[in-house]
């Protein structure tokens, strides 16, 4: 039997849910395997959820309530908001599990800073541009984005190779001050040993990057790979070999036109020193 990891329920929304699930499972006198068998999961998967290494969807959380004879909503109320069926980006949940398990991430964005490197106010400004989103949905989306970023500050974080077009440095998001703070954050993150940040300069005249943003996740050991592609309706995850391989080639083609790590950071610094005018 593995060592039980003590969770701080205040560390994140995932940690809170894992803490509450474990407390209720133990009160019901069930082992990991016993609860898993009642909700079509393995004991290991239940354990991963309790350690905040995996997420549970709302349907299965309700089945857990039934399996443990809990009042309706007793466990569901502790789900991270972006795990609930009412949130429009529910399809993002399978990707969150992949991203947490990844040992290497390759991210590309053409017009904005990649989500894993966004500040909260920058993320909220982008979300507010989505047609039909309520203030609550904007906040939930930004919350989810911030939760994703925890993967970069954990012990033994994945390597992140992030490539963005210089266009992202020319586009104001929210306000000039919000955008400037975002770029200063990029400089800080880009100097971390496990993050490689590169920019495709306008002078490269590159057209390979005229595609939607995407992230590729690779897990060492089993070699599993998957990708998430941004779309107007919230995006989609792909894990079939052919499309993932195509995206890997696309990423390397875009990266071939990018500046070096040092020159990319210097370009961001140069942008911060310039007067900004919009016309």
PDB file of C-alpha atoms in Angstrom:
ATOM      1  CA  UNK A   1       0.000   0.000   0.000  1.00  0.00           C
ATOM      2  CA  UNK A   2       1.321   3.436  -0.902  1.00  0.00           C
ATOM      3  CA  UNK A   3       2.001   6.180   1.605  1.00  0.00           C
ATOM      4  CA  UNK A   4      -0.997   8.428   2.107  1.00  0.00           C
ATOM      5  CA  UNK A   5      -0.180  12.007   1.157  1.00  0.00           C
ATOM      6  CA  UNK A   6      -1.505  14.641   3.526  1.00  0.00           C
ATOM      7  CA  UNK A   7      -3.238  17.410   1.580  1.00  0.00           C
ATOM      8  CA  UNK A   8      -3.636  21.016   2.553  1.00  0.00           C
ATOM      9  CA  UNK A   9      -7.270  21.631   1.562  1.00  0.00           C
ATOM     10  CA  UNK A  10      -6.549  25.336   1.178  1.00  0.00           C
ATOM     11  CA  UNK A  11      -3.790  24.784  -1.394  1.00  0.00           C
ATOM     12  CA  UNK A  12      -6.138  24.629  -4.389  1.00  0.00           C
ATOM     13  CA  UNK A  13      -9.663  23.735  -5.462  1.00  0.00           C
ATOM     14  CA  UNK A  14      -8.433  20.268  -6.458  1.00  0.00           C
ATOM     15  CA  UNK A  15      -6.830  19.759  -3.047  1.00  0.00           C
ATOM     16  CA  UNK A  16     -10.064  20.776  -1.326  1.00  0.00           C
ATOM     17  CA  UNK A  17     -12.075  18.236  -3.315  1.00  0.00           C
ATOM     18  CA  UNK A  18      -9.527  15.480  -2.710  1.00  0.00           C
ATOM     19  CA  UNK A  19      -9.546  16.239   1.012  1.00  0.00           C
ATOM     20  CA  UNK A  20     -13.351  16.154   1.202  1.00  0.00           C
ATOM     21  CA  UNK A  21     -13.585  12.948  -0.846  1.00  0.00           C
ATOM     22  CA  UNK A  22     -11.059  11.161   1.372  1.00  0.00           C
ATOM     23  CA  UNK A  23     -12.815  12.300   4.548  1.00  0.00           C
ATOM     24  CA  UNK A  24     -16.169  10.974   3.329  1.00  0.00           C
ATOM     25  CA  UNK A  25     -14.724   7.718   1.996  1.00  0.00           C
ATOM     26  CA  UNK A  26     -13.071   6.937   5.310  1.00  0.00           C
ATOM     27  CA  UNK A  27     -16.223   7.851   7.229  1.00  0.00           C
ATOM     28  CA  UNK A  28     -18.101   5.374   5.020  1.00  0.00           C
ATOM     29  CA  UNK A  29     -15.531   2.683   5.843  1.00  0.00           C
ATOM     30  CA  UNK A  30     -14.577   2.125   2.199  1.00  0.00           C
ATOM     31  CA  UNK A  31     -11.165   1.394   0.741  1.00  0.00           C
ATOM     32  CA  UNK A  32      -9.962   3.127  -2.410  1.00  0.00           C
ATOM     33  CA  UNK A  33     -10.708  -0.005  -4.424  1.00  0.00           C
ATOM     34  CA  UNK A  34     -14.174  -0.443  -2.912  1.00  0.00           C
ATOM     35  CA  UNK A  35     -15.260   3.099  -3.738  1.00  0.00           C
ATOM     36  CA  UNK A  36     -13.670   2.879  -7.165  1.00  0.00           C
ATOM     37  CA  UNK A  37     -15.580  -0.312  -7.979  1.00  0.00           C
ATOM     38  CA  UNK A  38     -18.875   1.416  -7.174  1.00  0.00           C
ATOM     39  CA  UNK A  39     -18.226   4.340  -9.559  1.00  0.00           C
ATOM     40  CA  UNK A  40     -16.387   2.531 -12.394  1.00  0.00           C
ATOM     41  CA  UNK A  41     -12.906   3.710 -11.422  1.00  0.00           C
ATOM     42  CA  UNK A  42      -9.855   1.880 -10.108  1.00  0.00           C
ATOM     43  CA  UNK A  43      -8.613   2.321  -6.576  1.00  0.00           C
ATOM     44  CA  UNK A  44      -5.529   4.016  -7.999  1.00  0.00           C
ATOM     45  CA  UNK A  45      -7.677   6.544  -9.842  1.00  0.00           C
ATOM     46  CA  UNK A  46      -9.605   7.342  -6.655  1.00  0.00           C
ATOM     47  CA  UNK A  47      -6.269   7.751  -4.891  1.00  0.00           C
ATOM     48  CA  UNK A  48      -5.053  10.122  -7.585  1.00  0.00           C
ATOM     49  CA  UNK A  49      -8.173  12.242  -7.129  1.00  0.00           C
ATOM     50  CA  UNK A  50      -7.671  12.310  -3.379  1.00  0.00           C
ATOM     51  CA  UNK A  51      -4.077  13.488  -3.910  1.00  0.00           C
ATOM     52  CA  UNK A  52      -5.255  16.209  -6.345  1.00  0.00           C
ATOM     53  CA  UNK A  53      -3.388  14.539  -9.216  1.00  0.00           C
ATOM     54  CA  UNK A  54      -6.577  13.862 -11.161  1.00  0.00           C
ATOM     55  CA  UNK A  55     -10.002  15.465 -11.456  1.00  0.00           C
ATOM     56  CA  UNK A  56     -13.444  13.931 -11.056  1.00  0.00           C
ATOM     57  CA  UNK A  57     -16.368  15.068 -13.183  1.00  0.00           C
ATOM     58  CA  UNK A  58     -19.758  15.996 -11.759  1.00  0.00           C
ATOM     59  CA  UNK A  59     -21.557  12.824 -12.893  1.00  0.00           C
ATOM     60  CA  UNK A  60     -19.072  10.576 -11.123  1.00  0.00           C
ATOM     61  CA  UNK A  61     -19.049  12.802  -8.036  1.00  0.00           C
ATOM     62  CA  UNK A  62     -22.827  12.302  -7.813  1.00  0.00           C
ATOM     63  CA  UNK A  63     -22.324   8.551  -8.118  1.00  0.00           C
ATOM     64  CA  UNK A  64     -19.869   8.785  -5.214  1.00  0.00           C
ATOM     65  CA  UNK A  65     -22.553  10.524  -3.179  1.00  0.00           C
ATOM     66  CA  UNK A  66     -24.947   7.669  -3.895  1.00  0.00           C
ATOM     67  CA  UNK A  67     -22.304   5.037  -3.168  1.00  0.00           C
ATOM     68  CA  UNK A  68     -21.580   6.590   0.233  1.00  0.00           C
ATOM     69  CA  UNK A  69     -25.240   7.447   1.014  1.00  0.00           C
ATOM     70  CA  UNK A  70     -24.483  11.159   1.144  1.00  0.00           C
ATOM     71  CA  UNK A  71     -27.085  13.903   0.709  1.00  0.00           C
ATOM     72  CA  UNK A  72     -27.376  15.149  -2.880  1.00  0.00           C
ATOM     73  CA  UNK A  73     -24.794  17.838  -3.510  1.00  0.00           C
ATOM     74  CA  UNK A  74     -22.780  17.083  -0.360  1.00  0.00           C
ATOM     75  CA  UNK A  75     -19.665  16.204  -2.370  1.00  0.00           C
ATOM     76  CA  UNK A  76     -20.450  18.007  -5.632  1.00  0.00           C
ATOM     77  CA  UNK A  77     -20.408  21.358  -3.838  1.00  0.00           C
ATOM     78  CA  UNK A  78     -16.648  20.934  -3.364  1.00  0.00           C
ATOM     79  CA  UNK A  79     -15.874  20.299  -7.041  1.00  0.00           C
ATOM     80  CA  UNK A  80     -13.670  22.938  -8.699  1.00  0.00           C
ATOM     81  CA  UNK A  81     -16.067  25.205 -10.555  1.00  0.00           C
ATOM     82  CA  UNK A  82     -14.646  24.274 -13.928  1.00  0.00           C
ATOM     83  CA  UNK A  83     -15.430  20.591 -13.220  1.00  0.00           C
ATOM     84  CA  UNK A  84     -19.160  21.236 -13.079  1.00  0.00           C
ATOM     85  CA  UNK A  85     -21.456  20.573 -15.987  1.00  0.00           C
ATOM     86  CA  UNK A  86     -22.800  24.135 -16.031  1.00  0.00           C
ATOM     87  CA  UNK A  87     -19.433  25.528 -17.055  1.00  0.00           C
ATOM     88  CA  UNK A  88     -18.968  25.795 -20.844  1.00  0.00           C
ATOM     89  CA  UNK A  89     -15.402  24.538 -20.911  1.00  0.00           C
ATOM     90  CA  UNK A  90     -16.210  21.092 -19.458  1.00  0.00           C
ATOM     91  CA  UNK A  91     -14.465  19.431 -22.412  1.00  0.00           C
ATOM     92  CA  UNK A  92     -11.216  20.888 -21.067  1.00  0.00           C
ATOM     93  CA  UNK A  93     -11.189  18.519 -18.081  1.00  0.00           C
ATOM     94  CA  UNK A  94      -9.538  15.494 -19.777  1.00  0.00           C
ATOM     95  CA  UNK A  95      -6.733  17.798 -20.888  1.00  0.00           C
ATOM     96  CA  UNK A  96      -6.118  19.005 -17.331  1.00  0.00           C
ATOM     97  CA  UNK A  97      -5.306  15.442 -16.294  1.00  0.00           C
ATOM     98  CA  UNK A  98      -2.879  15.048 -19.192  1.00  0.00           C
ATOM     99  CA  UNK A  99      -1.203  18.362 -18.452  1.00  0.00           C
ATOM    100  CA  UNK A 100      -0.706  17.454 -14.790  1.00  0.00           C
ATOM    101  CA  UNK A 101       0.985  14.174 -15.719  1.00  0.00           C
ATOM    102  CA  UNK A 102       3.199  15.691 -18.421  1.00  0.00           C
ATOM    103  CA  UNK A 103       6.965  15.883 -18.143  1.00  0.00           C
ATOM    104  CA  UNK A 104       7.234  18.116 -21.225  1.00  0.00           C
ATOM    105  CA  UNK A 105       4.873  20.743 -22.636  1.00  0.00           C
ATOM    106  CA  UNK A 106       5.163  22.551 -25.965  1.00  0.00           C
ATOM    107  CA  UNK A 107       2.898  25.589 -26.309  1.00  0.00           C
ATOM    108  CA  UNK A 108       2.351  27.934 -29.246  1.00  0.00           C
ATOM    109  CA  UNK A 109       0.285  31.113 -29.536  1.00  0.00           C
ATOM    110  CA  UNK A 110       0.222  33.622 -32.367  1.00  0.00           C
ATOM    111  CA  UNK A 111      -1.670  36.640 -31.051  1.00  0.00           C
ATOM    112  CA  UNK A 112      -1.620  36.391 -27.255  1.00  0.00           C
ATOM    113  CA  UNK A 113       0.573  35.057 -24.456  1.00  0.00           C
ATOM    114  CA  UNK A 114       0.112  31.288 -23.865  1.00  0.00           C
ATOM    115  CA  UNK A 115      -2.349  30.487 -21.081  1.00  0.00           C
ATOM    116  CA  UNK A 116       0.282  28.809 -18.900  1.00  0.00           C
ATOM    117  CA  UNK A 117       2.190  32.108 -18.746  1.00  0.00           C
ATOM    118  CA  UNK A 118      -0.673  34.583 -18.423  1.00  0.00           C
ATOM    119  CA  UNK A 119      -1.255  36.833 -15.426  1.00  0.00           C
ATOM    120  CA  UNK A 120      -4.738  36.760 -13.938  1.00  0.00           C
ATOM    121  CA  UNK A 121      -5.692  40.254 -15.105  1.00  0.00           C
ATOM    122  CA  UNK A 122      -4.429  39.526 -18.631  1.00  0.00           C
ATOM    123  CA  UNK A 123      -6.396  36.248 -18.665  1.00  0.00           C
ATOM    124  CA  UNK A 124      -9.547  37.970 -17.436  1.00  0.00           C
ATOM    125  CA  UNK A 125      -9.208  40.682 -20.090  1.00  0.00           C
ATOM    126  CA  UNK A 126      -8.994  38.005 -22.799  1.00  0.00           C
ATOM    127  CA  UNK A 127     -11.968  36.114 -21.364  1.00  0.00           C
ATOM    128  CA  UNK A 128     -14.093  39.260 -21.272  1.00  0.00           C
ATOM    129  CA  UNK A 129     -13.684  39.417 -25.046  1.00  0.00           C
ATOM    130  CA  UNK A 130     -15.564  36.155 -25.434  1.00  0.00           C
ATOM    131  CA  UNK A 131     -19.092  36.841 -26.732  1.00  0.00           C
ATOM    132  CA  UNK A 132     -21.880  35.927 -24.350  1.00  0.00           C
ATOM    133  CA  UNK A 133     -19.712  35.180 -21.319  1.00  0.00           C
ATOM    134  CA  UNK A 134     -21.098  36.369 -17.999  1.00  0.00           C
ATOM    135  CA  UNK A 135     -18.815  37.955 -15.371  1.00  0.00           C
ATOM    136  CA  UNK A 136     -19.073  34.721 -13.385  1.00  0.00           C
ATOM    137  CA  UNK A 137     -17.971  32.650 -16.385  1.00  0.00           C
ATOM    138  CA  UNK A 138     -15.080  35.028 -17.012  1.00  0.00           C
ATOM    139  CA  UNK A 139     -13.939  34.579 -13.417  1.00  0.00           C
ATOM    140  CA  UNK A 140     -14.315  30.788 -13.569  1.00  0.00           C
ATOM    141  CA  UNK A 141     -12.327  30.587 -16.781  1.00  0.00           C
ATOM    142  CA  UNK A 142      -9.558  32.745 -15.353  1.00  0.00           C
ATOM    143  CA  UNK A 143      -9.590  30.672 -12.138  1.00  0.00           C
ATOM    144  CA  UNK A 144      -9.127  27.511 -14.183  1.00  0.00           C
ATOM    145  CA  UNK A 145      -6.228  29.061 -16.053  1.00  0.00           C
ATOM    146  CA  UNK A 146      -4.520  30.028 -12.808  1.00  0.00           C
ATOM    147  CA  UNK A 147      -5.046  26.518 -11.425  1.00  0.00           C
ATOM    148  CA  UNK A 148      -3.386  25.074 -14.529  1.00  0.00           C
ATOM    149  CA  UNK A 149      -0.278  27.130 -13.864  1.00  0.00           C
ATOM    150  CA  UNK A 150       0.359  25.319 -10.576  1.00  0.00           C
ATOM    151  CA  UNK A 151       1.999  22.580 -12.640  1.00  0.00           C
ATOM    152  CA  UNK A 152       4.917  24.942 -13.336  1.00  0.00           C
ATOM    153  CA  UNK A 153       5.632  25.675  -9.673  1.00  0.00           C
ATOM    154  CA  UNK A 154       5.354  22.166  -8.249  1.00  0.00           C
ATOM    155  CA  UNK A 155       8.324  20.037  -7.263  1.00  0.00           C
ATOM    156  CA  UNK A 156       9.844  18.487 -10.383  1.00  0.00           C
ATOM    157  CA  UNK A 157       7.818  20.613 -12.847  1.00  0.00           C
ATOM    158  CA  UNK A 158       7.545  19.743 -16.543  1.00  0.00           C
ATOM    159  CA  UNK A 159       9.778  21.450 -19.058  1.00  0.00           C
ATOM    160  CA  UNK A 160       7.811  24.098 -20.921  1.00  0.00           C
ATOM    161  CA  UNK A 161       8.833  25.165 -24.410  1.00  0.00           C
ATOM    162  CA  UNK A 162       6.679  28.190 -25.208  1.00  0.00           C
ATOM    163  CA  UNK A 163       6.761  29.905 -28.585  1.00  0.00           C
ATOM    164  CA  UNK A 164       4.780  33.030 -29.394  1.00  0.00           C
ATOM    165  CA  UNK A 165       4.691  35.391 -32.331  1.00  0.00           C
ATOM    166  CA  UNK A 166       5.983  38.933 -31.960  1.00  0.00           C
ATOM    167  CA  UNK A 167       2.433  40.030 -32.762  1.00  0.00           C
ATOM    168  CA  UNK A 168       1.589  39.166 -29.151  1.00  0.00           C
ATOM    169  CA  UNK A 169       4.006  41.893 -28.033  1.00  0.00           C
ATOM    170  CA  UNK A 170       2.249  44.493 -30.182  1.00  0.00           C
ATOM    171  CA  UNK A 171      -1.310  43.799 -29.089  1.00  0.00           C
ATOM    172  CA  UNK A 172      -2.668  45.579 -25.992  1.00  0.00           C
ATOM    173  CA  UNK A 173      -4.904  43.406 -23.829  1.00  0.00           C
ATOM    174  CA  UNK A 174      -7.103  45.053 -21.224  1.00  0.00           C
ATOM    175  CA  UNK A 175      -4.951  48.156 -20.936  1.00  0.00           C
ATOM    176  CA  UNK A 176      -1.379  49.225 -21.463  1.00  0.00           C
ATOM    177  CA  UNK A 177      -0.526  48.697 -17.794  1.00  0.00           C
ATOM    178  CA  UNK A 178      -2.089  45.202 -17.740  1.00  0.00           C
ATOM    179  CA  UNK A 179      -0.105  44.321 -20.851  1.00  0.00           C
ATOM    180  CA  UNK A 180       3.132  45.738 -19.459  1.00  0.00           C
ATOM    181  CA  UNK A 181       2.728  43.739 -16.255  1.00  0.00           C
ATOM    182  CA  UNK A 182       2.111  40.660 -18.386  1.00  0.00           C
ATOM    183  CA  UNK A 183       5.350  41.195 -20.285  1.00  0.00           C
ATOM    184  CA  UNK A 184       7.303  41.693 -17.061  1.00  0.00           C
ATOM    185  CA  UNK A 185       5.824  38.395 -15.866  1.00  0.00           C
ATOM    186  CA  UNK A 186       6.982  36.778 -19.108  1.00  0.00           C
ATOM    187  CA  UNK A 187      10.531  37.940 -18.394  1.00  0.00           C
ATOM    188  CA  UNK A 188      10.407  36.437 -14.913  1.00  0.00           C
ATOM    189  CA  UNK A 189       9.018  33.107 -16.118  1.00  0.00           C
ATOM    190  CA  UNK A 190      11.314  32.985 -19.129  1.00  0.00           C
ATOM    191  CA  UNK A 191      14.378  33.029 -16.874  1.00  0.00           C
ATOM    192  CA  UNK A 192      13.335  29.913 -14.958  1.00  0.00           C
ATOM    193  CA  UNK A 193      15.517  26.868 -15.742  1.00  0.00           C
ATOM    194  CA  UNK A 194      12.603  24.648 -16.767  1.00  0.00           C
ATOM    195  CA  UNK A 195      10.985  27.201 -19.107  1.00  0.00           C
ATOM    196  CA  UNK A 196      12.249  28.041 -22.585  1.00  0.00           C
ATOM    197  CA  UNK A 197      10.504  31.062 -24.078  1.00  0.00           C
ATOM    198  CA  UNK A 198      11.055  31.956 -27.731  1.00  0.00           C
ATOM    199  CA  UNK A 199       9.555  34.587 -30.009  1.00  0.00           C
ATOM    200  CA  UNK A 200       9.059  34.418 -33.757  1.00  0.00           C
ATOM    201  CA  UNK A 201      10.058  37.916 -34.971  1.00  0.00           C
ATOM    202  CA  UNK A 202       8.093  39.754 -37.625  1.00  0.00           C
ATOM    203  CA  UNK A 203      11.216  39.948 -39.779  1.00  0.00           C
ATOM    204  CA  UNK A 204      11.160  36.155 -40.128  1.00  0.00           C
ATOM    205  CA  UNK A 205       8.211  36.640 -42.521  1.00  0.00           C
ATOM    206  CA  UNK A 206       6.973  33.307 -41.202  1.00  0.00           C
ATOM    207  CA  UNK A 207       3.610  31.922 -42.273  1.00  0.00           C
ATOM    208  CA  UNK A 208       3.908  28.566 -40.487  1.00  0.00           C
ATOM    209  CA  UNK A 209       2.522  30.136 -37.325  1.00  0.00           C
ATOM    210  CA  UNK A 210      -0.729  31.299 -38.894  1.00  0.00           C
ATOM    211  CA  UNK A 211      -2.645  28.593 -37.053  1.00  0.00           C
ATOM    212  CA  UNK A 212      -4.705  28.326 -33.882  1.00  0.00           C
ATOM    213  CA  UNK A 213      -2.820  28.087 -30.598  1.00  0.00           C
ATOM    214  CA  UNK A 214      -2.094  24.609 -29.261  1.00  0.00           C
ATOM    215  CA  UNK A 215      -0.272  22.744 -26.491  1.00  0.00           C
ATOM    216  CA  UNK A 216       1.386  19.331 -26.758  1.00  0.00           C
ATOM    217  CA  UNK A 217       1.928  17.232 -23.627  1.00  0.00           C
ATOM    218  CA  UNK A 218       4.363  14.344 -23.370  1.00  0.00           C
ATOM    219  CA  UNK A 219       4.717  11.977 -20.421  1.00  0.00           C
ATOM    220  CA  UNK A 220       8.076  10.283 -19.948  1.00  0.00           C
ATOM    221  CA  UNK A 221       8.113   6.595 -19.180  1.00  0.00           C
ATOM    222  CA  UNK A 222       5.033   5.556 -21.083  1.00  0.00           C
ATOM    223  CA  UNK A 223       5.732   8.045 -23.879  1.00  0.00           C
ATOM    224  CA  UNK A 224       2.076   9.035 -24.099  1.00  0.00           C
ATOM    225  CA  UNK A 225       1.360  12.235 -26.014  1.00  0.00           C
ATOM    226  CA  UNK A 226      -1.721  14.362 -26.478  1.00  0.00           C
ATOM    227  CA  UNK A 227      -2.497  17.879 -27.640  1.00  0.00           C
ATOM    228  CA  UNK A 228      -5.045  20.568 -26.985  1.00  0.00           C
ATOM    229  CA  UNK A 229      -6.106  22.866 -29.823  1.00  0.00           C
ATOM    230  CA  UNK A 230      -7.843  26.187 -29.207  1.00  0.00           C
ATOM    231  CA  UNK A 231     -11.122  26.731 -31.030  1.00  0.00           C
ATOM    232  CA  UNK A 232     -13.855  29.382 -30.701  1.00  0.00           C
ATOM    233  CA  UNK A 233     -16.114  26.911 -28.867  1.00  0.00           C
ATOM    234  CA  UNK A 234     -13.568  26.179 -26.150  1.00  0.00           C
ATOM    235  CA  UNK A 235     -11.081  23.863 -27.810  1.00  0.00           C
ATOM    236  CA  UNK A 236     -10.593  20.121 -28.037  1.00  0.00           C
ATOM    237  CA  UNK A 237      -8.091  17.483 -26.974  1.00  0.00           C
ATOM    238  CA  UNK A 238      -6.623  15.013 -29.448  1.00  0.00           C
ATOM    239  CA  UNK A 239      -4.579  11.948 -28.564  1.00  0.00           C
ATOM    240  CA  UNK A 240      -4.555  10.021 -31.829  1.00  0.00           C
ATOM    241  CA  UNK A 241      -1.055   9.484 -33.229  1.00  0.00           C
ATOM    242  CA  UNK A 242      -1.520  11.132 -36.630  1.00  0.00           C
ATOM    243  CA  UNK A 243      -2.846  14.567 -35.542  1.00  0.00           C
ATOM    244  CA  UNK A 244      -0.428  14.754 -32.607  1.00  0.00           C
ATOM    245  CA  UNK A 245       2.530  13.970 -34.871  1.00  0.00           C
ATOM    246  CA  UNK A 246       1.351  16.639 -37.303  1.00  0.00           C
ATOM    247  CA  UNK A 247       1.211  19.217 -34.503  1.00  0.00           C
ATOM    248  CA  UNK A 248       4.699  18.217 -33.336  1.00  0.00           C
ATOM    249  CA  UNK A 249       6.077  18.869 -36.807  1.00  0.00           C
ATOM    250  CA  UNK A 250       4.159  22.149 -36.946  1.00  0.00           C
ATOM    251  CA  UNK A 251       5.606  23.228 -33.595  1.00  0.00           C
ATOM    252  CA  UNK A 252       9.167  22.479 -34.664  1.00  0.00           C
ATOM    253  CA  UNK A 253       8.627  24.298 -37.961  1.00  0.00           C
ATOM    254  CA  UNK A 254       7.374  27.388 -36.132  1.00  0.00           C
ATOM    255  CA  UNK A 255      10.182  27.136 -33.579  1.00  0.00           C
ATOM    256  CA  UNK A 256      12.767  27.004 -36.354  1.00  0.00           C
ATOM    257  CA  UNK A 257      11.838  30.608 -37.242  1.00  0.00           C
ATOM    258  CA  UNK A 258      12.065  31.785 -33.614  1.00  0.00           C
ATOM    259  CA  UNK A 259      14.790  33.780 -31.923  1.00  0.00           C
ATOM    260  CA  UNK A 260      17.060  32.185 -29.356  1.00  0.00           C
ATOM    261  CA  UNK A 261      16.011  32.172 -25.732  1.00  0.00           C
ATOM    262  CA  UNK A 262      18.319  35.087 -24.849  1.00  0.00           C
ATOM    263  CA  UNK A 263      17.336  37.160 -27.887  1.00  0.00           C
ATOM    264  CA  UNK A 264      13.651  36.537 -27.198  1.00  0.00           C
ATOM    265  CA  UNK A 265      13.929  37.866 -23.647  1.00  0.00           C
ATOM    266  CA  UNK A 266      15.893  40.837 -24.969  1.00  0.00           C
ATOM    267  CA  UNK A 267      13.076  41.577 -27.427  1.00  0.00           C
ATOM    268  CA  UNK A 268      10.548  41.653 -24.576  1.00  0.00           C
ATOM    269  CA  UNK A 269      12.791  44.015 -22.608  1.00  0.00           C
ATOM    270  CA  UNK A 270      13.116  46.228 -25.671  1.00  0.00           C
ATOM    271  CA  UNK A 271       9.350  46.325 -26.058  1.00  0.00           C
ATOM    272  CA  UNK A 272       8.927  47.405 -22.440  1.00  0.00           C
ATOM    273  CA  UNK A 273      11.339  50.285 -22.977  1.00  0.00           C
ATOM    274  CA  UNK A 274       9.476  51.631 -26.006  1.00  0.00           C
ATOM    275  CA  UNK A 275       6.723  54.270 -25.873  1.00  0.00           C
ATOM    276  CA  UNK A 276       3.437  52.617 -26.793  1.00  0.00           C
ATOM    277  CA  UNK A 277       1.059  54.182 -29.281  1.00  0.00           C
ATOM    278  CA  UNK A 278      -2.070  52.573 -30.703  1.00  0.00           C
ATOM    279  CA  UNK A 279      -3.503  53.516 -34.054  1.00  0.00           C
TER     280      UNK A 279
END
